């Protein structure tokens, strides 16, 4: 895709070196790159010392059966012990693990000692339900502390969990339960979203109609709403868990013992059950969390504002932060309930030092306007993070300036459910960040951009993002489908991991992500990336969010169709705005990139992680009924867009 891709993003020339104070005290310095370069496996052996092993490993990596990896061969450990018990044993039982904030305003403060007791009680409860090592457990929960407790109780018993995002449908839940062979489900009566109690349990009941193997459902009472009940199968958490002993001796499992399965929707076909194992995953997330966010366990108040049902929640709300003895914030609800300043109020209240969220949320805040955060004291912040999609330079600068007071570095972290851990990211004490670039592979990680033939492209050119060496937190396989694992990730370019993302290397060799390969369009023979056109649209002062898709066109092959959300101040659109935006794209990128049409919408269809589901927009643009929408975070969005379409034509 190299030559013909137009290079809007690379015109971005701003750079932000690390603040001196941060660089001086940073956990990781530039030396780490040299160390890892000289001895990659030695580097990962050192990183593994952040974890407590019940039995030491004898070999860092066994890659003899590639692409099936074994990391930390011979090592034994317990993930839950590493996340809670050891901190209590070292005298930090009174440290807060989570400041939890419910959407209606109720709060809970959970210390490491309390978390340990709760995890032990839940583990004992699962044993009473007959759970054994290796059994799979589905978790379908709101964002409450019990969700973390449930995950760690599973990990403690060596029973892999599969967390299903609470916004997903009964169908999505039953698909995952069946694929994973789940026998026990942990859920809640409901959770709070947008100011109201949203039921969860009825979806579980519906899902289980097609899942006869599930014998127990453990239900947390969160909202107190009326809940349908199946006697003999359903049991209240407070009846079963609360009466258990707070003592439970953790068993040490092999480093390669399965820790969890996380389903990730492929563009087509059935979701992929991505398997993570214990040792390598824990080392990978613990080291990267400590390095990329410069975690100081005694002073930081860290907030990953994401859902636990997304890999970001697994790695950077639960396993990484807890293994690093971090004090975290956890918030149940939506950012605009009861008012649009809720997040900033939370940051002010707890004096948060680190915030990690997705570009889509940042763009939503841009739409709401800078005067909302301006009412709160955000000076406690010292680091900002972004994940989930390429962050447009415009959103990066807004984040840095409006939330970060123009002084705080932004860590744009590229990674995937499959990679388990951050792979490409700045390091806060080292990197001079460029808005829109995830920069370079972290120490110990090897990434490159290759052409169609799998050859590394020169600086200044684009192609496919690949990972050239195995890494500790890599997925081990797809649950029950090793052939699909090999085919999906390791056969496009032999010996290289194919990430499915387009990317470019700039003149310095820094990496710019261009979105999923499927999101690259071909317009009159020109390869255009949706990301670049979206960034051009978002750089216009009237645009808050944009999604671009390629729709089949008889003359040009594909034609560019754009969907935009306007900023609050821009009025309701109209023909003038559309013309203005088309001209703006032509000016920013070139006439070839001018969208054929632009539709002003109120919302865009997004997944739980804020990724725009362009596939559904393509259906709209090509006048088809939208396809499978079970992974949408909010299923009403497509109806709104259809209505908008009807009134605009
Ligand atoms: C963590 C997560 C993975 C896909 C990935 C890429 C996109 C994530 C990104 C990014 C550009 C970033 N992605 N972070 N693209 N810059 N910083 O999101 O996992 O849900 O599996 O999605 O997300 O396209 O391939 P997952």
XYZ file of C-alpha atoms and ligand atoms in Angstrom:
675
model
C 0.000 0.000 0.000
C 3.113 2.192 0.257
C 3.508 4.610 -2.647
C -0.111 5.264 -3.412
C -1.220 5.949 0.133
C -1.507 9.640 0.659
C 0.363 10.915 3.638
C -1.786 13.272 5.576
C -0.731 12.024 8.989
C 2.931 12.389 8.266
C 2.545 16.141 7.855
C 2.141 16.218 11.603
C 5.434 17.581 12.885
C 4.864 18.410 16.544
C 6.912 16.620 19.203
C 6.656 16.535 22.962
C 9.720 15.458 24.934
C 9.155 13.999 28.423
C 8.835 16.523 31.275
C 12.243 16.761 32.987
C 10.887 15.819 36.400
C 9.240 12.684 35.023
C 12.320 11.650 33.047
C 14.521 12.057 36.099
C 12.496 9.644 38.226
C 11.181 7.344 35.502
C 11.009 3.607 36.180
C 12.498 2.879 32.774
C 15.246 4.712 30.914
C 16.583 4.448 27.369
C 19.025 1.833 28.596
C 16.186 -0.746 28.587
C 16.095 -0.722 24.779
C 19.799 -1.487 24.584
C 19.570 -4.182 27.222
C 16.672 -5.924 25.424
C 18.365 -5.512 22.053
C 21.498 -7.227 23.332
C 19.684 -10.097 25.057
C 15.926 -10.240 24.536
C 15.314 -13.384 26.558
C 17.602 -12.191 29.332
C 15.546 -9.015 29.430
C 12.321 -11.043 29.849
C 13.983 -13.232 32.476
C 14.697 -10.061 34.472
C 11.167 -8.739 33.936
C 9.830 -12.022 35.363
C 11.383 -11.081 38.700
C 8.509 -8.644 39.225
C 6.401 -11.764 39.837
C 6.600 -14.191 42.749
C 7.214 -17.748 41.565
C 6.404 -20.769 43.721
C 8.924 -22.658 41.616
C 11.461 -20.945 39.380
C 11.418 -21.452 35.618
C 14.291 -23.283 33.934
C 13.937 -21.849 30.418
C 12.602 -18.427 29.363
C 11.111 -19.463 26.010
C 10.541 -22.732 24.213
C 9.737 -21.857 20.584
C 10.612 -25.275 19.170
C 6.969 -25.952 18.283
C 6.343 -22.500 16.749
C 3.889 -20.830 16.512
C 2.918 -22.578 19.763
C 4.999 -20.913 22.466
C 5.868 -21.875 26.000
C 7.226 -19.150 28.243
C 8.916 -19.591 31.603
C 9.120 -23.333 31.189
C 8.999 -25.263 34.456
C 7.922 -22.218 36.471
C 4.949 -22.457 38.821
C 2.872 -19.621 40.231
C -0.569 -18.498 41.276
C -1.875 -15.329 39.585
C -4.261 -14.408 42.423
C -1.493 -14.817 45.000
C 0.589 -12.403 42.931
C -2.249 -9.893 42.699
C -3.309 -9.852 46.355
C -1.774 -12.173 48.982
C 1.818 -11.164 48.495
C 0.989 -7.486 49.038
C -0.771 -8.301 52.286
C 2.184 -10.466 53.351
C 4.603 -7.601 52.658
C 2.665 -5.297 55.001
C 0.490 -3.425 52.487
C -2.869 -4.903 53.491
C -4.235 -1.458 54.368
C -3.366 0.042 50.992
C -6.396 0.764 48.827
C -6.655 -1.518 45.812
C -9.809 0.105 44.429
C -11.702 3.283 44.985
C -14.951 2.184 43.446
C -17.554 4.666 42.347
C -21.052 3.443 41.524
C -22.998 5.363 38.931
C -25.741 6.483 41.363
C -23.036 7.932 43.629
C -22.550 5.080 46.097
C -18.893 4.317 46.785
C -16.745 1.515 48.181
C -13.114 1.479 49.187
C -11.490 -1.939 48.928
C -8.084 -2.505 50.535
C -5.687 -5.259 49.540
C -6.475 -7.128 52.780
C -10.216 -6.970 52.067
C -9.678 -7.993 48.479
C -7.659 -11.003 49.594
C -10.388 -12.104 52.011
C -13.079 -11.624 49.360
C -11.128 -13.564 46.741
C -10.578 -16.422 49.197
C -14.276 -16.500 50.131
C -15.290 -16.549 46.487
C -12.758 -19.295 45.726
C -14.132 -21.383 48.590
C -17.664 -20.767 47.289
C -16.722 -21.959 43.808
C -15.190 -25.091 45.322
C -18.496 -25.671 47.108
C -20.207 -25.411 43.714
C -17.942 -28.214 42.553
C -15.529 -26.108 40.478
C -12.241 -27.875 39.811
C -8.973 -26.792 38.230
C -9.449 -26.475 34.494
C -13.242 -25.905 34.573
C -14.373 -22.838 32.636
C -16.452 -20.071 34.213
C -18.283 -17.286 32.396
C -18.492 -13.868 34.061
C -21.245 -11.505 32.864
C -21.196 -8.549 35.197
C -21.433 -4.793 35.577
C -18.391 -2.794 36.668
C -18.432 -3.647 40.371
C -15.690 -4.932 42.715
C -17.210 -8.441 42.680
C -16.228 -8.713 39.019
C -12.567 -8.438 39.988
C -13.113 -10.789 42.920
C -14.759 -13.344 40.635
C -11.899 -13.229 38.109
C -9.255 -13.629 40.789
C -11.186 -16.440 42.492
C -11.173 -18.312 39.177
C -7.463 -17.632 38.707
C -6.805 -18.813 42.233
C -8.414 -22.176 41.447
C -6.883 -22.471 37.996
C -10.372 -22.346 36.491
C -10.094 -20.192 33.331
C -12.625 -17.365 33.179
C -14.265 -15.935 30.144
C -15.639 -12.483 30.819
C -18.449 -11.439 28.509
C -19.108 -7.705 28.260
C -22.324 -6.870 30.145
C -23.659 -4.956 27.151
C -23.657 -8.034 24.934
C -26.838 -9.889 24.076
C -28.073 -13.269 25.309
C -27.048 -14.704 21.939
C -23.464 -13.428 22.227
C -23.331 -14.872 25.753
C -24.632 -18.313 24.794
C -22.255 -18.530 21.798
C -19.309 -17.966 24.135
C -20.591 -20.318 26.840
C -21.003 -23.100 24.291
C -17.694 -22.533 22.531
C -15.809 -22.480 25.821
C -17.643 -25.375 27.482
C -18.673 -23.284 30.487
C -20.436 -24.978 33.434
C -20.770 -22.110 35.918
C -21.842 -18.511 35.251
C -21.255 -15.564 37.580
C -23.548 -12.592 37.022
C -25.550 -9.871 38.805
C -29.193 -8.862 38.912
C -28.137 -5.770 36.985
C -25.959 -2.679 36.962
C -26.476 1.065 36.610
C -26.150 2.724 33.230
C -27.366 6.163 32.170
C -29.140 6.748 35.437
C -31.184 3.538 35.493
C -30.847 -0.049 36.626
C -30.161 -2.239 33.584
C -30.980 -5.911 34.111
C -28.396 -8.608 33.337
C -29.876 -11.788 34.764
C -32.749 -12.133 32.228
C -30.170 -12.291 29.421
C -28.366 -15.074 31.297
C -31.634 -17.002 31.644
C -32.302 -16.597 27.937
C -28.758 -17.629 27.014
C -28.913 -20.719 29.198
C -31.971 -22.041 27.360
C -29.477 -23.244 24.773
C -26.689 -24.147 27.229
C -27.783 -27.246 29.177
C -24.287 -27.903 30.530
C -24.420 -24.873 32.850
C -25.310 -26.210 36.300
C -24.867 -23.173 38.556
C -25.439 -19.442 38.293
C -23.978 -17.276 41.037
C -25.784 -13.929 41.229
C -24.522 -10.737 42.883
C -27.234 -8.393 44.134
C -26.289 -4.984 42.804
C -29.479 -3.127 41.906
C -32.068 -5.024 43.977
C -34.430 -5.159 41.004
C -36.875 -8.043 40.565
C -34.970 -11.010 39.260
C -36.262 -14.192 37.644
C -34.998 -17.239 39.516
C -34.395 -20.887 38.673
C -34.359 -22.847 41.927
C -31.618 -25.426 42.191
C -29.477 -23.660 39.604
C -29.318 -20.037 40.785
C -27.660 -19.001 44.031
C -27.195 -15.534 45.515
C -23.601 -14.443 46.024
C -24.430 -13.045 49.489
C -25.960 -16.386 50.553
C -23.072 -18.515 49.368
C -19.921 -16.365 49.369
C -20.440 -14.327 52.537
C -20.513 -17.360 54.820
C -17.221 -18.823 53.489
C -13.891 -18.761 55.265
C -11.551 -15.893 54.282
C -8.700 -18.396 54.174
C -7.763 -20.364 51.135
C -4.352 -21.789 50.292
C -3.427 -20.964 46.710
C -2.140 -23.762 44.548
C 0.813 -23.102 42.261
C 0.046 -23.816 38.604
C 2.318 -24.389 35.692
C 3.343 -21.177 33.895
C 1.418 -22.420 30.847
C -1.785 -23.212 32.756
C -4.728 -21.428 31.018
C -5.672 -18.185 32.792
C -8.522 -16.938 30.641
C -10.239 -16.951 27.288
C -11.363 -13.642 25.825
C -13.577 -13.655 22.763
C -12.771 -11.168 20.061
C -15.101 -10.708 17.147
C -13.488 -11.421 13.843
C -14.720 -9.364 10.908
C -16.628 -12.418 9.779
C -17.523 -15.790 11.188
C -17.687 -16.895 14.772
C -15.800 -15.053 17.500
C -12.278 -16.199 18.267
C -11.578 -17.516 21.759
C -8.186 -16.024 22.506
C -6.324 -18.045 25.121
C -3.926 -16.486 27.606
C -1.873 -18.540 30.027
C -0.567 -17.666 33.455
C 3.169 -16.938 33.668
C 3.978 -15.117 30.440
C 0.768 -13.096 30.538
C 1.333 -11.939 34.098
C 4.950 -10.986 33.423
C 3.977 -9.151 30.227
C 1.178 -7.059 31.703
C 3.010 -6.373 34.944
C 6.177 -5.155 33.262
C 4.419 -3.018 30.634
C 2.005 -1.492 33.152
C 4.940 -0.524 35.368
C 7.014 0.780 32.451
C 4.473 2.567 30.248
C 2.580 4.212 33.104
C 5.661 4.684 35.276
C 3.722 3.217 38.189
C 4.778 4.309 41.691
C 2.718 2.019 43.937
C 3.018 4.216 47.026
C 1.767 7.441 45.468
C -0.092 6.890 42.213
C -3.870 6.809 41.880
C -4.416 5.088 38.583
C -7.540 4.923 36.463
C -8.185 2.779 33.435
C -11.572 4.082 32.395
C -12.570 1.049 30.363
C -14.809 -1.963 30.781
C -13.460 -5.121 32.372
C -15.166 -7.041 29.556
C -12.518 -5.689 27.168
C -8.928 -6.949 27.216
C -7.867 -3.504 28.430
C -9.830 -4.184 31.606
C -8.229 -7.596 32.077
C -4.654 -6.429 31.580
C -4.795 -2.877 32.906
C -7.602 -2.799 35.488
C -7.102 -6.245 36.982
C -3.900 -8.218 36.432
C -1.215 -5.591 35.706
C -2.267 -2.973 38.276
C -2.923 -5.483 41.059
C 0.320 -7.386 40.492
C 2.087 -4.007 40.720
C 0.245 -3.142 43.965
C -1.417 -0.142 42.399
C -4.206 1.936 43.918
C -6.864 2.184 41.215
C -10.166 3.871 40.542
C -13.033 1.843 39.125
C -16.217 3.486 37.850
C -19.456 1.696 37.077
C -21.310 3.979 34.731
C -21.352 6.278 31.731
C -19.320 9.519 31.518
C -22.372 11.785 31.287
C -24.350 10.468 34.252
C -25.575 12.442 36.078
C -23.632 15.202 34.279
C -20.981 15.565 31.587
C -18.267 16.368 34.114
C -18.528 13.058 35.996
C -15.065 11.776 35.065
C -13.361 15.053 35.940
C -15.225 15.138 39.221
C -13.893 11.635 39.964
C -10.328 12.647 39.075
C -10.603 15.702 41.316
C -12.125 13.694 44.170
C -9.514 10.933 44.261
C -6.596 13.058 42.994
C -5.995 10.628 40.153
C -2.483 10.748 38.729
C -2.896 8.555 35.621
C -5.836 8.259 33.224
C -6.059 5.618 30.496
C -8.929 5.684 28.005
C -9.904 5.389 24.338
C -9.798 7.982 21.525
C -13.535 7.628 20.983
C -14.170 8.851 24.527
C -11.718 11.699 24.109
C -13.542 12.787 20.955
C -16.845 12.640 22.811
C -15.395 14.967 25.446
C -14.193 17.283 22.675
C -17.743 17.391 21.389
C -19.041 18.347 24.832
C -16.542 21.204 24.989
C -13.499 22.261 27.002
C -15.573 24.245 29.484
C -16.794 20.995 31.087
C -13.388 19.756 32.381
C -12.358 23.376 33.034
C -14.634 23.389 36.077
C -12.573 20.741 37.859
C -9.112 20.540 39.343
C -7.155 18.091 37.200
C -3.693 19.116 38.377
C -3.107 15.790 40.137
C -2.711 14.109 36.725
C 0.803 13.303 35.535
C 0.296 10.763 32.731
C -2.356 10.115 30.099
C -2.890 6.967 28.044
C -4.839 6.067 24.921
C -5.866 2.692 23.509
C -8.223 1.046 21.067
C -7.848 2.965 17.832
C -5.368 5.298 16.231
C -5.639 8.592 18.094
C -6.077 11.449 15.647
C -3.512 14.222 16.147
C -6.403 16.574 16.906
C -7.700 14.385 19.727
C -4.151 13.832 21.056
C -3.549 17.573 21.300
C -6.926 18.195 22.904
C -6.234 15.443 25.469
C -2.765 16.759 26.198
C -3.832 20.407 26.409
C -7.337 20.364 27.864
C -7.021 17.429 30.244
C -3.264 17.474 30.675
C -2.852 21.230 31.015
C -0.389 21.186 28.134
C 2.240 19.539 30.314
C 1.372 15.842 30.495
C 2.682 13.201 28.095
C 0.223 10.993 26.211
C 1.047 7.289 25.906
C -0.560 6.009 22.712
C -0.460 2.250 23.332
C -0.919 -0.122 20.401
C -1.807 -3.691 21.289
C -4.552 -6.301 20.849
C -6.548 -8.922 22.732
C -4.117 -11.328 21.106
C -0.964 -9.578 22.301
C -2.284 -9.388 25.880
C 0.082 -6.536 26.706
C 1.236 -3.179 25.287
C 3.490 -3.710 22.275
C 4.097 -0.350 20.590
C 4.079 2.708 22.807
C 6.133 5.653 23.947
C 7.934 5.329 27.294
C 7.059 8.315 29.472
C 10.579 9.102 30.642
C 12.265 8.485 27.312
C 10.168 9.213 24.234
C 9.542 12.554 22.540
C 5.958 11.780 21.482
C 4.453 12.678 18.128
C 0.671 13.244 18.050
C -0.861 10.335 16.136
C 2.079 7.927 16.335
C 2.355 4.988 18.731
C 6.129 5.441 18.154
C 8.141 2.223 18.477
C 8.097 -1.291 19.893
C 8.681 -1.474 23.634
C 11.930 -2.999 24.916
C 11.806 -6.771 24.403
C 9.172 -6.440 21.660
C 9.972 -6.638 17.946
C 7.632 -5.004 15.427
C 8.061 -4.094 11.780
C 6.118 -2.914 8.756
C 6.329 -5.179 5.702
C 5.131 -5.126 2.096
C 2.953 -7.713 0.329
C 5.891 -10.069 0.049
C 6.745 -9.804 3.737
C 9.854 -7.640 3.221
C 10.562 -4.845 5.666
C 9.652 -1.497 4.075
C 12.070 1.438 4.221
C 11.407 4.442 6.424
C 8.809 6.699 4.872
C 6.791 3.786 3.457
C 3.704 1.854 4.533
C 2.461 -1.710 4.621
C 1.339 -4.323 7.131
C 2.212 -4.336 10.799
C 3.926 -7.550 11.936
C 5.569 -8.783 15.120
C 8.799 -10.535 14.371
C 9.573 -12.298 17.669
C 7.356 -14.054 20.229
C 6.551 -12.118 23.435
C 5.532 -13.346 26.901
C 1.835 -12.335 26.925
C 1.126 -13.573 23.401
C -2.002 -15.638 22.850
C -1.133 -19.335 22.921
C -3.873 -20.527 20.583
C -7.554 -20.054 19.766
C -9.683 -22.075 22.142
C -10.339 -25.467 20.573
C -9.040 -24.369 17.167
C -5.248 -24.508 16.769
C -5.549 -24.550 12.960
C -7.444 -21.282 12.935
C -4.752 -19.834 15.235
C -2.029 -20.756 12.759
C -4.035 -19.635 9.727
C -5.190 -16.314 11.127
C -1.934 -15.054 12.567
C 1.039 -16.993 11.247
C 0.399 -17.945 7.621
C 0.083 -14.599 5.809
C 3.848 -14.081 6.271
C 5.713 -17.236 7.327
C 7.492 -16.800 10.637
C 5.872 -13.419 11.336
C 2.817 -12.600 13.431
C 0.270 -10.813 11.225
C -1.597 -8.214 13.275
C -4.180 -7.272 10.636
C -3.360 -3.557 10.915
C -1.990 -1.254 8.264
C 0.939 0.920 9.366
C 3.614 3.302 8.172
C 7.147 4.037 9.229
C 8.029 7.715 9.145
C 11.454 9.109 8.260
C 12.676 8.371 11.800
C 11.350 4.810 11.704
C 8.503 5.607 14.116
C 5.274 3.694 13.554
C 1.887 5.222 12.632
C -1.097 2.871 12.756
C -3.587 3.200 9.909
C -6.454 1.006 11.076
C -7.457 -2.530 10.200
C -6.498 -3.824 6.778
C -10.180 -4.298 5.946
C -10.626 -0.582 6.479
C -8.315 0.338 3.644
C -10.257 1.555 0.596
C -9.453 1.418 -3.062
C -10.697 4.497 -4.902
C -9.835 4.630 -8.601
C -6.774 2.515 -7.892
C -5.598 4.641 -4.969
C -5.233 2.942 -1.590
C -6.670 5.233 1.049
C -6.817 4.604 4.759
C -10.020 5.347 6.640
C -7.927 6.592 9.552
C -6.295 9.313 7.494
C -9.549 10.664 6.088
C -11.171 10.491 9.514
C -8.253 12.426 10.983
C -8.642 15.072 8.295
C -12.346 15.393 9.106
C -11.720 15.541 12.854
C -9.132 18.282 12.305
C -11.998 20.555 11.159
C -13.238 22.652 14.101
C -16.866 21.678 13.548
C -16.288 17.903 13.664
C -16.180 15.845 16.861
C -16.111 12.325 15.396
C -15.953 10.808 11.965
C -16.232 7.373 10.419
C -15.317 6.672 6.842
C -16.139 3.592 4.778
C -15.679 2.513 1.190
C -18.926 1.678 -0.619
C -18.966 -0.167 -3.922
C -19.069 2.263 -6.812
C -19.465 1.286 -10.474
C -16.955 3.823 -11.749
C -14.334 4.248 -9.039
C -14.392 0.733 -7.526
C -15.059 2.136 -4.101
C -16.409 5.513 -3.105
C -15.774 7.269 0.176
C -18.782 7.672 2.426
C -18.365 9.657 5.620
C -20.483 9.792 8.753
C -19.762 12.682 11.099
C -20.824 13.866 14.523
C -20.592 17.640 14.826
C -19.291 19.457 17.881
C -21.868 21.067 20.115
C -21.073 24.541 18.772
C -21.477 23.630 15.081
C -25.259 23.651 14.802
C -27.178 20.923 13.031
C -25.194 20.532 9.836
C -27.019 21.328 6.646
C -25.720 21.505 3.099
C -23.173 24.232 3.861
C -21.347 22.174 6.438
C -21.217 19.150 4.158
C -19.649 21.187 1.365
C -17.236 22.816 3.781
C -16.110 19.401 5.076
C -15.689 17.863 1.625
C -13.528 20.814 0.605
C -11.587 20.536 3.831
C -10.670 16.893 3.138
C -9.675 17.792 -0.418
C -7.402 20.489 0.922
C -5.894 18.334 3.719
C -5.252 15.171 1.718
C -6.104 15.706 -1.939
C -9.155 15.764 -4.204
C -9.098 11.956 -4.512
C -9.914 11.676 -0.803
C -13.010 13.889 -1.004
C -15.966 11.891 0.373
C -18.764 11.211 -2.129
C -21.249 11.955 0.605
C -21.206 13.039 4.216
C -24.028 12.181 6.566
C -24.345 14.089 9.842
C -25.339 11.635 12.604
C -25.919 11.817 16.348
C -24.009 8.615 17.186
C -21.744 6.050 15.543
C -21.999 2.267 15.983
C -19.219 1.170 18.344
C -18.008 -1.940 20.122
C -17.429 -2.140 23.864
C -13.900 -0.835 23.287
C -15.089 2.157 21.298
C -14.100 0.822 17.921
C -16.350 2.010 15.150
C -18.075 -0.923 13.435
C -17.428 0.261 9.892
C -18.856 -2.990 8.558
C -22.320 -1.849 9.681
C -21.845 1.598 8.175
C -20.784 -0.049 4.926
C -24.093 -1.912 4.971
C -25.881 1.415 5.367
C -23.831 3.046 2.601
C -24.536 0.135 0.276
C -28.260 0.153 1.150
C -28.312 -3.277 2.780
C -29.959 -4.195 6.037
C -27.140 -4.057 8.641
C -25.516 -7.433 9.389
C -24.709 -9.023 12.743
C -24.740 -6.290 15.385
C -24.438 -8.462 18.512
C -21.137 -6.866 19.534
C -22.453 -3.292 19.516
C -22.158 -1.537 22.861
C -25.490 0.200 22.241
C -27.845 -1.589 19.906
C -30.173 1.382 19.319
C -27.530 3.323 17.380
C -28.217 1.653 14.039
C -31.896 2.591 14.225
C -30.944 6.215 14.841
C -28.681 6.219 11.808
C -31.373 4.635 9.643
C -33.796 7.355 10.780
C -31.228 10.039 10.004
C -30.763 8.568 6.561
C -34.503 8.543 5.934
C -34.906 12.211 6.861
C -31.819 13.409 4.977
C -32.872 11.958 1.637
C -6.289 -3.265 23.190
C -7.307 -3.451 22.109
C -7.067 -4.509 18.714
C -7.046 -3.548 17.532
C -5.695 -3.394 16.898
C -5.819 -2.025 16.259
C -6.624 -1.248 17.267
C -5.647 -0.723 19.531
C -4.449 1.030 19.085
C -5.042 0.578 17.891
C -4.008 2.251 16.703
C -3.617 2.197 19.017
N -5.779 -0.507 18.218
N -4.854 0.209 20.076
N -4.821 1.181 16.707
N -3.419 2.752 17.798
N -3.030 2.716 20.113
O -7.866 -2.506 21.606
O -7.560 -4.749 21.749
O -10.004 -4.878 21.137
O -8.341 -6.692 20.468
O -8.335 -4.468 19.355
O -7.372 -2.230 17.980
O -6.539 -2.107 15.068
O -5.460 -4.428 15.966
P -8.626 -5.256 20.707
